[in-house]
PDB file of N, CA and C in Angstrom:
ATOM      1  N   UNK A   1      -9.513   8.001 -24.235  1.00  0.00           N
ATOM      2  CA  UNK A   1      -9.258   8.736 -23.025  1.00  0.00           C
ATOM      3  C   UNK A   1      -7.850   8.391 -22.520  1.00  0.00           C
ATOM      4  N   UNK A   2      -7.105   9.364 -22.077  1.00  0.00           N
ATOM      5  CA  UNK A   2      -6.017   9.093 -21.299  1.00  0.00           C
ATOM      6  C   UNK A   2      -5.719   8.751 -20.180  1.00  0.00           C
ATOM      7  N   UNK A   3      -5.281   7.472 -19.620  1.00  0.00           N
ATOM      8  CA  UNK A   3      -4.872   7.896 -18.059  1.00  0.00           C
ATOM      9  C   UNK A   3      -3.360   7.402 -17.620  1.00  0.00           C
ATOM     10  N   UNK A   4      -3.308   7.977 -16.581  1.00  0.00           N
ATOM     11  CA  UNK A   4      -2.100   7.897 -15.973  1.00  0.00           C
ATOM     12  C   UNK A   4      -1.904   6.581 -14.613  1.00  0.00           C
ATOM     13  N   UNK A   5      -1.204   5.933 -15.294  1.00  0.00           N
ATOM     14  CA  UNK A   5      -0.827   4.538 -14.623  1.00  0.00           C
ATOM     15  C   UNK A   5       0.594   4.289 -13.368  1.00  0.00           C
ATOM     16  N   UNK A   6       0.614   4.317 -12.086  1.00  0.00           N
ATOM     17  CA  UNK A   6       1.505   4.003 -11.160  1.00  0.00           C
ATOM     18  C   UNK A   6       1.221   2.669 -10.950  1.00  0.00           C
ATOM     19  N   UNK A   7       2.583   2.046 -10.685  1.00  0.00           N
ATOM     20  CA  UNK A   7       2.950   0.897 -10.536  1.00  0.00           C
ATOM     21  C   UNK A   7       4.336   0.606 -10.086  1.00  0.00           C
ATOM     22  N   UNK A   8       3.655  -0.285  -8.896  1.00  0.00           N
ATOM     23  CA  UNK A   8       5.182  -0.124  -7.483  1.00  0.00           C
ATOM     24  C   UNK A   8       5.350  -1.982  -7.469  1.00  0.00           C
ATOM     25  N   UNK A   9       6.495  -2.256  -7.363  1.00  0.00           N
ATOM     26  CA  UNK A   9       6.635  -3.871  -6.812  1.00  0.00           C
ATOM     27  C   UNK A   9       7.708  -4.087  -5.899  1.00  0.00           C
ATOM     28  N   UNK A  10       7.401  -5.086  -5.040  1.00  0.00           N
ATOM     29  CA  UNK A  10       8.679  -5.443  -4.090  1.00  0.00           C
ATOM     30  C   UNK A  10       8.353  -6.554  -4.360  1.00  0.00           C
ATOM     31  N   UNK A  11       9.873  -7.368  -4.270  1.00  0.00           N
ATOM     32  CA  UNK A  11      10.691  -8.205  -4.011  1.00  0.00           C
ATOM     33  C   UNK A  11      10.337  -9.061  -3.092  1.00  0.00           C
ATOM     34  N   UNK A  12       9.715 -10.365  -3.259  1.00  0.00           N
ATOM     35  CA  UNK A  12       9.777 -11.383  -1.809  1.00  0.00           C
ATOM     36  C   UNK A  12      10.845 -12.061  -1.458  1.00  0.00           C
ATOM     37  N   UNK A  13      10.968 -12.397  -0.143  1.00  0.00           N
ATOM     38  CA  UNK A  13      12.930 -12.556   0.089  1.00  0.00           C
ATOM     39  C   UNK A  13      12.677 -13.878  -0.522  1.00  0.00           C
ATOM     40  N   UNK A  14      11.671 -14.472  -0.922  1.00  0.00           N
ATOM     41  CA  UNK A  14      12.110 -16.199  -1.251  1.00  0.00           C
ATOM     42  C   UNK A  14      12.719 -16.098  -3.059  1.00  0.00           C
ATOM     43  N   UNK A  15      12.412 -15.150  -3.566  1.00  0.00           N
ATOM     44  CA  UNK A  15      13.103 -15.092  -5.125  1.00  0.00           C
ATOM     45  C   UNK A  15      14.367 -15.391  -5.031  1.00  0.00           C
ATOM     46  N   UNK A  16      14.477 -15.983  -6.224  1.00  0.00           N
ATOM     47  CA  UNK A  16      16.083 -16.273  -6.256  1.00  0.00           C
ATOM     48  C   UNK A  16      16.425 -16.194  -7.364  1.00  0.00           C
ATOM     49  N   UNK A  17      15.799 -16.223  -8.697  1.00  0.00           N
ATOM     50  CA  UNK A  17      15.867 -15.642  -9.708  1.00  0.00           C
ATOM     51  C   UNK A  17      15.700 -14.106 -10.609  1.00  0.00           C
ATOM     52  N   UNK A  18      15.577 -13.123  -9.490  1.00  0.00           N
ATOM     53  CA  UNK A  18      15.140 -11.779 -10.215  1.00  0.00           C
ATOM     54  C   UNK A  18      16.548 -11.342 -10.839  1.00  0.00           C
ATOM     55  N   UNK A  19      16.309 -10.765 -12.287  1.00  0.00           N
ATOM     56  CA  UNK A  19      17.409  -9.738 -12.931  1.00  0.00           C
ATOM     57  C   UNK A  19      16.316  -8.495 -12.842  1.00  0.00           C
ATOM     58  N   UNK A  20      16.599  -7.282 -12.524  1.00  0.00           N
ATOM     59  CA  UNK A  20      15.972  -6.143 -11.965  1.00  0.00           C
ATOM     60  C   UNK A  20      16.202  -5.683 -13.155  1.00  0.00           C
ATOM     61  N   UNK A  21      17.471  -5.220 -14.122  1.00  0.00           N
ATOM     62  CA  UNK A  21      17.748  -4.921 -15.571  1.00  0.00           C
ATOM     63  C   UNK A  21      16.637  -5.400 -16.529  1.00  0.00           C
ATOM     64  N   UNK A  22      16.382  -7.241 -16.583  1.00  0.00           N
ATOM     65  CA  UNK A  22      15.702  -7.722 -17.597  1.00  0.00           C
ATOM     66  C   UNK A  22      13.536  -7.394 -17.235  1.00  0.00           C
ATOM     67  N   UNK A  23      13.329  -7.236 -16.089  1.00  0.00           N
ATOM     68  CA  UNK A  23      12.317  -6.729 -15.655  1.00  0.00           C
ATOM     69  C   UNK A  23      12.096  -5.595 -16.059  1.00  0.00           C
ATOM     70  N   UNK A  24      12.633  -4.461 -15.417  1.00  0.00           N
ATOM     71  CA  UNK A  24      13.126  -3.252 -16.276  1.00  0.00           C
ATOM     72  C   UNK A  24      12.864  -3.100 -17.550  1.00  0.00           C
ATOM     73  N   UNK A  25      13.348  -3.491 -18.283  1.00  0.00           N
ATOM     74  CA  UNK A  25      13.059  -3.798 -19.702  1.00  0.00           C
ATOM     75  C   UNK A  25      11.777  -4.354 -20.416  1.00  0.00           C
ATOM     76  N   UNK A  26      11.389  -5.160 -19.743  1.00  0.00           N
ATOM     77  CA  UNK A  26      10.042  -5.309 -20.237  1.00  0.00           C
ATOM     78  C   UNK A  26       9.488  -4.629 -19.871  1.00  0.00           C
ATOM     79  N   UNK A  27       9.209  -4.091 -18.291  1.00  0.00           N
ATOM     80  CA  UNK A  27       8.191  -3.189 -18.135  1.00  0.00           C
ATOM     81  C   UNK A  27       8.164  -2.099 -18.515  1.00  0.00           C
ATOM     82  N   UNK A  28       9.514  -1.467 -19.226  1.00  0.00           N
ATOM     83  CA  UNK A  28       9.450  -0.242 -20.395  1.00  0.00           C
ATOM     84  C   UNK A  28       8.589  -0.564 -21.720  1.00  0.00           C
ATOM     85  N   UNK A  29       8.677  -2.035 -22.317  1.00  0.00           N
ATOM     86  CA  UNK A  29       8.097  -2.510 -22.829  1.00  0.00           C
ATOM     87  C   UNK A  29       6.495  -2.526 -23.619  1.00  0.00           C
ATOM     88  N   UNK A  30       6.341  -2.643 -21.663  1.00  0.00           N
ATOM     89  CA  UNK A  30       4.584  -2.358 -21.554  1.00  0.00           C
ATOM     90  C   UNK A  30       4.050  -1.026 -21.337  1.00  0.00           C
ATOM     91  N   UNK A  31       5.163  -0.073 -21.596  1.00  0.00           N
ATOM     92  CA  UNK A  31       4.975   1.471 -20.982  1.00  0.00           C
ATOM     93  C   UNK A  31       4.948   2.203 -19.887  1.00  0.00           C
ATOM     94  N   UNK A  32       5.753   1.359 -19.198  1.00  0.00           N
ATOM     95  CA  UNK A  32       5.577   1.395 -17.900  1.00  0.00           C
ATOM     96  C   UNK A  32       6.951   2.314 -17.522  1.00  0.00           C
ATOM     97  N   UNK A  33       7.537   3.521 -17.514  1.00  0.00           N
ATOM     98  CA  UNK A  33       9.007   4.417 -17.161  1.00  0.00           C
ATOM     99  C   UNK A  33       9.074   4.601 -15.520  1.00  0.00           C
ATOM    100  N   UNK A  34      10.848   4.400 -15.094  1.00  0.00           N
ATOM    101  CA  UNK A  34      10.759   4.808 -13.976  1.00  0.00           C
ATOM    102  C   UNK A  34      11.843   5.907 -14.247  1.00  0.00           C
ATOM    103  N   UNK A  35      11.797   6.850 -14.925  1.00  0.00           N
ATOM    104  CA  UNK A  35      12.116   8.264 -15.693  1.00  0.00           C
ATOM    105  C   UNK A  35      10.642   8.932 -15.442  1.00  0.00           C
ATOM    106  N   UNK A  36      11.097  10.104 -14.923  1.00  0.00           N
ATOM    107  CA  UNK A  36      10.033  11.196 -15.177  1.00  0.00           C
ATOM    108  C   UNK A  36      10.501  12.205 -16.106  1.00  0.00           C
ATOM    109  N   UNK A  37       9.857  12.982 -16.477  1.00  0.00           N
ATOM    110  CA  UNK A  37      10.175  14.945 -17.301  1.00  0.00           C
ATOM    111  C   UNK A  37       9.627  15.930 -16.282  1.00  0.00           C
ATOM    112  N   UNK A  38       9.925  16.450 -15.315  1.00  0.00           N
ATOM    113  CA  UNK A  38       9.655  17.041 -14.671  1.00  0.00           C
ATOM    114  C   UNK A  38       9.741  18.640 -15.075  1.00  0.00           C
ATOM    115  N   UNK A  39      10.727  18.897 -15.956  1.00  0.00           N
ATOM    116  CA  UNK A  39      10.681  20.059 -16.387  1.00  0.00           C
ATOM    117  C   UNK A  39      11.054  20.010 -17.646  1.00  0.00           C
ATOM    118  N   UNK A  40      11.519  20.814 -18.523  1.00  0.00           N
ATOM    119  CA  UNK A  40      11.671  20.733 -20.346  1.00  0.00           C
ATOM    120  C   UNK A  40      12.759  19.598 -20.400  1.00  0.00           C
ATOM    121  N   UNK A  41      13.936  19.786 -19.951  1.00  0.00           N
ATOM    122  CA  UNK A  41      14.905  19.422 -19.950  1.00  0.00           C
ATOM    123  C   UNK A  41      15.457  18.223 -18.602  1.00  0.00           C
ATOM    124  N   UNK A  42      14.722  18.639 -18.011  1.00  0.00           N
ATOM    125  CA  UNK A  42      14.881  18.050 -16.184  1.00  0.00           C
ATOM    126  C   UNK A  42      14.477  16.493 -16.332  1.00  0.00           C
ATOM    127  N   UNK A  43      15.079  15.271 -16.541  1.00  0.00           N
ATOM    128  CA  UNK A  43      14.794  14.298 -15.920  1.00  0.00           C
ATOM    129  C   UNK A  43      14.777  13.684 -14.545  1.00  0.00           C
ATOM    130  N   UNK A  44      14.044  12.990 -14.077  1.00  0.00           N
ATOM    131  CA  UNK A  44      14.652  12.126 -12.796  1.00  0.00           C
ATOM    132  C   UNK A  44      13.798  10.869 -12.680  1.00  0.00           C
ATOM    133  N   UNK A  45      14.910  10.199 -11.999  1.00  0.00           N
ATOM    134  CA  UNK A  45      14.846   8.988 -11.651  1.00  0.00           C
ATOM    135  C   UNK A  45      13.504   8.628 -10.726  1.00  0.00           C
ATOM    136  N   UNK A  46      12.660   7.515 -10.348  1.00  0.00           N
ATOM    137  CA  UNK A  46      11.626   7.624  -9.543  1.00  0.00           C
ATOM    138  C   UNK A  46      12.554   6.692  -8.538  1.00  0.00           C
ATOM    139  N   UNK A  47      12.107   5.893  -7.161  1.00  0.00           N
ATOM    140  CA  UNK A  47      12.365   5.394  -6.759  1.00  0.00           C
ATOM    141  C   UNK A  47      12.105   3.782  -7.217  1.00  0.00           C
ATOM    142  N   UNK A  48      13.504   3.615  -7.191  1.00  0.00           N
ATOM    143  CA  UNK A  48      13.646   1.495  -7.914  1.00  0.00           C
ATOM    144  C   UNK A  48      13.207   1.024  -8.485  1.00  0.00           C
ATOM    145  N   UNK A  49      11.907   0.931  -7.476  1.00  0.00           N
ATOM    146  CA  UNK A  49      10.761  -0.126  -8.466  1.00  0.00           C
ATOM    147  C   UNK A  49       9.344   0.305  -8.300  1.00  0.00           C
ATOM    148  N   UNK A  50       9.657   1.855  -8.809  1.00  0.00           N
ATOM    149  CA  UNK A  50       8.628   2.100  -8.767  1.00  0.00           C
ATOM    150  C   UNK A  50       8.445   3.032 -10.122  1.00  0.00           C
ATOM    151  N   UNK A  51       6.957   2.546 -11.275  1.00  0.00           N
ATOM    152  CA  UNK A  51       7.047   2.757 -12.269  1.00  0.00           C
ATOM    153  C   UNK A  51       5.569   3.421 -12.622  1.00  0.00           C
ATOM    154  N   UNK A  52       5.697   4.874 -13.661  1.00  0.00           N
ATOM    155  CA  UNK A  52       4.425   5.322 -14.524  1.00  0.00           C
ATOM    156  C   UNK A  52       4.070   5.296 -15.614  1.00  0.00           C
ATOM    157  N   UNK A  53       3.331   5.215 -16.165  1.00  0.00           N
ATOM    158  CA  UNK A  53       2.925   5.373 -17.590  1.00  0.00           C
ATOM    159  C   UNK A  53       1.546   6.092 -17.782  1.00  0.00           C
ATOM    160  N   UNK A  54       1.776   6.227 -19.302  1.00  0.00           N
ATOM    161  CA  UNK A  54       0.530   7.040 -19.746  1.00  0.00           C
ATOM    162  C   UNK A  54      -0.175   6.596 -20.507  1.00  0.00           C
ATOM    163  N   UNK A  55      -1.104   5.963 -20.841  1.00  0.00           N
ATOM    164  CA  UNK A  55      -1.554   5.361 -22.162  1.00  0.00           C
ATOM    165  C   UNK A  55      -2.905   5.852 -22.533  1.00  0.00           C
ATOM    166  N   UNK A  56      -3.716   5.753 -23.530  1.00  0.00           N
ATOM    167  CA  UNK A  56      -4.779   6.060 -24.428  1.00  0.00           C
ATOM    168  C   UNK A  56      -5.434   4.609 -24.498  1.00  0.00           C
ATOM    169  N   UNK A  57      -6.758   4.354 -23.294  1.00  0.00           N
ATOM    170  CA  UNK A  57      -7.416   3.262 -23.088  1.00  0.00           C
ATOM    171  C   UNK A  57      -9.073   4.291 -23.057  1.00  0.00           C
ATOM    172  N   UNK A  58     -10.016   2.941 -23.417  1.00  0.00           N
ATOM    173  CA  UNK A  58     -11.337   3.499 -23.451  1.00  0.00           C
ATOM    174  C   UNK A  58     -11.741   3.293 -21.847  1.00  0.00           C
ATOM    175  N   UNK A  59     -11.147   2.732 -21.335  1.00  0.00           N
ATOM    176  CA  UNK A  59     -11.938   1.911 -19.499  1.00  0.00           C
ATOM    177  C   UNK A  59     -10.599   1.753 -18.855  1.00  0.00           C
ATOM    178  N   UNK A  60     -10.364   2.690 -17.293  1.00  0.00           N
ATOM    179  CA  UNK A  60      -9.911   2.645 -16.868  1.00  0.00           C
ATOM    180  C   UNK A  60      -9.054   1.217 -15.492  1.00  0.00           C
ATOM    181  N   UNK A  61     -10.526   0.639 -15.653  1.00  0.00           N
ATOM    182  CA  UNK A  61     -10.800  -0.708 -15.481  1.00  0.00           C
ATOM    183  C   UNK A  61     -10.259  -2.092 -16.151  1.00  0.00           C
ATOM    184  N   UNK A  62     -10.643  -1.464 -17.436  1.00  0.00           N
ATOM    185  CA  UNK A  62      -9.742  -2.586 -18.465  1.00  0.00           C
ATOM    186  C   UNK A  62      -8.032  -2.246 -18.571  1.00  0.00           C
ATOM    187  N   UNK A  63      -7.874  -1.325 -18.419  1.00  0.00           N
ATOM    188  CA  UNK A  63      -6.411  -1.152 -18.601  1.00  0.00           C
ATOM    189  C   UNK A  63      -5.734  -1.735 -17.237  1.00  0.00           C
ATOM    190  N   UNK A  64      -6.398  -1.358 -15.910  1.00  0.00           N
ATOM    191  CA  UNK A  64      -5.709  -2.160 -14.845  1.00  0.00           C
ATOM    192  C   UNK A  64      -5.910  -3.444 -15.050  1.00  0.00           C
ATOM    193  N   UNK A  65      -6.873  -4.099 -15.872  1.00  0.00           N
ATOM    194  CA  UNK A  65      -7.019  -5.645 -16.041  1.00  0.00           C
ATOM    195  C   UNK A  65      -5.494  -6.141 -17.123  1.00  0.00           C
ATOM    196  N   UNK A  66      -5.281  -5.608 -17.875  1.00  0.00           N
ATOM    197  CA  UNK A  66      -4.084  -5.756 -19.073  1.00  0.00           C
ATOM    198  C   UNK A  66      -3.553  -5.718 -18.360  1.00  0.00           C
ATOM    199  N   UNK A  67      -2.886  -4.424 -17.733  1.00  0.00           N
ATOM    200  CA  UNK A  67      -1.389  -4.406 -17.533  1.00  0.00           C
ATOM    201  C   UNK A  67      -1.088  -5.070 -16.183  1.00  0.00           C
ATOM    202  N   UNK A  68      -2.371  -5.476 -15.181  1.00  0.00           N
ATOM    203  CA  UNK A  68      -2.033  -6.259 -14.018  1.00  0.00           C
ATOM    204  C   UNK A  68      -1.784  -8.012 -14.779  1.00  0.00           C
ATOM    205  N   UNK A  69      -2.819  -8.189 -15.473  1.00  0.00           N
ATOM    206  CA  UNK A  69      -2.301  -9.684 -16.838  1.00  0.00           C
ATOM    207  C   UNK A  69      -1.261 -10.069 -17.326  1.00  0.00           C
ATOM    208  N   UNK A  70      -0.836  -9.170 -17.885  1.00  0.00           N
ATOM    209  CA  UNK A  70       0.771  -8.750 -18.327  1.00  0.00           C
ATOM    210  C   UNK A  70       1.399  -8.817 -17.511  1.00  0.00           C
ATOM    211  N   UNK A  71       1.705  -8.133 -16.535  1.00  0.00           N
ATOM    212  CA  UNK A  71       2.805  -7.861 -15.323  1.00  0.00           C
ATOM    213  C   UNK A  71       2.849  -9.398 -14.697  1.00  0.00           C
ATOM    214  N   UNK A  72       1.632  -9.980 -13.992  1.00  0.00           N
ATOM    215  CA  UNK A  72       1.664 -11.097 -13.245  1.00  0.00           C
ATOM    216  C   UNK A  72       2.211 -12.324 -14.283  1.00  0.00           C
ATOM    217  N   UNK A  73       2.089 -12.078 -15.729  1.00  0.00           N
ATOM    218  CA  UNK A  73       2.716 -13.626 -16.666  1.00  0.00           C
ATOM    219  C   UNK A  73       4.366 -13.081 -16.516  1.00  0.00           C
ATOM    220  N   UNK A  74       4.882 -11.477 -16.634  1.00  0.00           N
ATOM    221  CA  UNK A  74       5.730 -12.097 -16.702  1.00  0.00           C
ATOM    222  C   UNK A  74       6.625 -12.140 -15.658  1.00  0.00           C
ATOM    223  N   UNK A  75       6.173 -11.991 -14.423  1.00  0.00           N
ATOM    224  CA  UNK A  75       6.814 -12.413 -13.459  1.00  0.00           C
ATOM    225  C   UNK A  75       7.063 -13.587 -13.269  1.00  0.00           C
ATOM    226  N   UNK A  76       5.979 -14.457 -13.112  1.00  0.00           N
ATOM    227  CA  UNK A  76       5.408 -15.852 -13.083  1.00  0.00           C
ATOM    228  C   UNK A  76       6.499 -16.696 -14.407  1.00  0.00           C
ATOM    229  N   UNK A  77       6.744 -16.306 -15.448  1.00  0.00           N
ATOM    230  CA  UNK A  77       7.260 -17.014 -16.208  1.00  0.00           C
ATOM    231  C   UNK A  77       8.666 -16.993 -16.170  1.00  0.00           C
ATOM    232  N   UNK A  78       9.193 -15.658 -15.043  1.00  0.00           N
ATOM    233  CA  UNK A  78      10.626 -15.527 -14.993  1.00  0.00           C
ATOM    234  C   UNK A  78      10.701 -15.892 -13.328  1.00  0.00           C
ATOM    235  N   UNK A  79      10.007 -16.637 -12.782  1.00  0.00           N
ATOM    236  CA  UNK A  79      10.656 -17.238 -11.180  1.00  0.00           C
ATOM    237  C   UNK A  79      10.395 -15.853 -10.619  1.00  0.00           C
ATOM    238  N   UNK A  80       9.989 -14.641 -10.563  1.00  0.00           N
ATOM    239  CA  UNK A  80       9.836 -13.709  -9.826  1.00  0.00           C
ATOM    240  C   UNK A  80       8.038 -13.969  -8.654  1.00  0.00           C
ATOM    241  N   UNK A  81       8.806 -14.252  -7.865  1.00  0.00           N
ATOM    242  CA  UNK A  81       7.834 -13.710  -6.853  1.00  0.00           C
ATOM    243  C   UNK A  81       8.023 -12.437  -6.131  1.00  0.00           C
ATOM    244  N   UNK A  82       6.293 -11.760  -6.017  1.00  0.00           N
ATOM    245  CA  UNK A  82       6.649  -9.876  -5.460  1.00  0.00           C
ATOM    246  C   UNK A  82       4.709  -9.851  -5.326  1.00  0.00           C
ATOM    247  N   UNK A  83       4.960  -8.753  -4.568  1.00  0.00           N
ATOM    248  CA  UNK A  83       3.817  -8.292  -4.561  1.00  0.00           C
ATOM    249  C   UNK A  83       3.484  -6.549  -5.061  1.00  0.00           C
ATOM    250  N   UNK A  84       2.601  -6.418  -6.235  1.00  0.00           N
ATOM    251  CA  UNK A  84       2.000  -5.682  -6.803  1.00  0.00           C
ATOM    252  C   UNK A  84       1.383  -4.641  -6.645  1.00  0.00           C
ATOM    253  N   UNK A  85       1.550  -3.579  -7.238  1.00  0.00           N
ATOM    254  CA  UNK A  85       0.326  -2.761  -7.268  1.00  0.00           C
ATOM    255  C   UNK A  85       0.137  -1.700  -8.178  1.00  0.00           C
ATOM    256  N   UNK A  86      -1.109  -1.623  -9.011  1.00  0.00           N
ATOM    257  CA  UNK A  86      -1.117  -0.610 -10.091  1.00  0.00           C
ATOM    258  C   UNK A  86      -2.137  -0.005  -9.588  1.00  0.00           C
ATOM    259  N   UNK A  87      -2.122   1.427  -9.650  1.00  0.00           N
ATOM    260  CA  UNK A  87      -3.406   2.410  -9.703  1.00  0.00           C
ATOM    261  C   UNK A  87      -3.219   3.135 -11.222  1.00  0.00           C
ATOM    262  N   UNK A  88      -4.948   3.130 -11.270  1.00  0.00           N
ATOM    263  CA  UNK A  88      -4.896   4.228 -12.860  1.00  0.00           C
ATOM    264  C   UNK A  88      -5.879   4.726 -12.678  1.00  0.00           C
ATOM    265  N   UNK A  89      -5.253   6.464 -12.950  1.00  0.00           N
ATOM    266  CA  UNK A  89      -6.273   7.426 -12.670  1.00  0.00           C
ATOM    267  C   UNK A  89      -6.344   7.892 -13.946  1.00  0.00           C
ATOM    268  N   UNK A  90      -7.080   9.395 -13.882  1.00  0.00           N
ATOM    269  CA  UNK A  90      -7.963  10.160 -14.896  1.00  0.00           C
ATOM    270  C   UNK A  90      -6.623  10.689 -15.116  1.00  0.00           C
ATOM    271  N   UNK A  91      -6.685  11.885 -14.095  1.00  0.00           N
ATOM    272  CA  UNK A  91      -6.039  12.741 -13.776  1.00  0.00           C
ATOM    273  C   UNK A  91      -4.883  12.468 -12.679  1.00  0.00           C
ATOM    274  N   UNK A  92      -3.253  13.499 -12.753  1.00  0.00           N
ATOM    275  CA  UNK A  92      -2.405  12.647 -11.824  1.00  0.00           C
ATOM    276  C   UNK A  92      -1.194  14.107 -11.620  1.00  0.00           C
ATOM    277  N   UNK A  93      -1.468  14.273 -10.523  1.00  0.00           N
ATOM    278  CA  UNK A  93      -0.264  15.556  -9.933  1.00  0.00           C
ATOM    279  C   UNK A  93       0.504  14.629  -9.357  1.00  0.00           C
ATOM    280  N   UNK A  94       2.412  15.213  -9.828  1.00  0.00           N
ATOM    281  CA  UNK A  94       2.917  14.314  -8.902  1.00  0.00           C
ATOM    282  C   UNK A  94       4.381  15.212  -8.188  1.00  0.00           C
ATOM    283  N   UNK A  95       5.232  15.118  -7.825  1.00  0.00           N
ATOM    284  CA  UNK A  95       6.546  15.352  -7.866  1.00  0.00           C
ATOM    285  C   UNK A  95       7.383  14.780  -7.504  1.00  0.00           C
ATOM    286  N   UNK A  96       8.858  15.084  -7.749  1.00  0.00           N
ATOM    287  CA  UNK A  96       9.771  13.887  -7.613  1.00  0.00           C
ATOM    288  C   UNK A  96      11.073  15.241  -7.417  1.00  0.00           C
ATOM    289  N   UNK A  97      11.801  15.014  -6.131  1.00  0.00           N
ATOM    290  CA  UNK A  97      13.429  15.545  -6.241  1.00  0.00           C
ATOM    291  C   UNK A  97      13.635  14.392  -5.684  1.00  0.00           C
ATOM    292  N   UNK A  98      15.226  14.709  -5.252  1.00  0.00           N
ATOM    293  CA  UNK A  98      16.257  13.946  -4.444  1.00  0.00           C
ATOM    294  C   UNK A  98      16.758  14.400  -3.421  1.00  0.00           C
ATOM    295  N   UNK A  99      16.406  14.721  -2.279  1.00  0.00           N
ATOM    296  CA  UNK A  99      17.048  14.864  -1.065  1.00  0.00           C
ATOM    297  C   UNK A  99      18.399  14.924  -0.431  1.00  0.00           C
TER     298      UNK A  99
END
């Protein structure tokens, strides 16, 4: 089954170690894009730190268990303190311009 995964994080002012680039990167990693396709050709940007993905899981349940597992080691192992949040749905309407 497919579902569609949002996932937002902020920054606690006590970090003092975040690279936003090397985060970034892993969490593309884990499938996690803050790129949308909004139209054939149309990309855009989401806001900062805020990231979706799509993946092919049997339990919608288990997949927020992974990728919240994942996410919290590797914060934790890179001095990042933040607070979290993933939702994963079935189904997922969204849109995105720029103002």
């Amino acid at each position: 089954m497919h579902f569609f995964v949002t996932f937002v994080y902020e920054i606690l002012e006590t970090t003092e170690n975040y690279n936003s680039e090397f985060i970034h990167n892993e969490l593309e990693e884990l499938g996690l894009s803050n790129l949308v396709k909004v139209c054939e050709d149309d990309i855009h940007s989401l806001p900062r730190q805020l990231y979706v993905g799509e993946y092919k899981f049997t339990d919608k349940n288990d997949l927020k268990n992974v990728l919240y597992t994942e996410i919290r080691k590797l914060f934790e192992q890179n001095g990042v303190r933040a607070t979290i949040f993933i939702s994963v749905s079935k189904d997922s309407t969204f849109g995105v311009t720029s103002i």
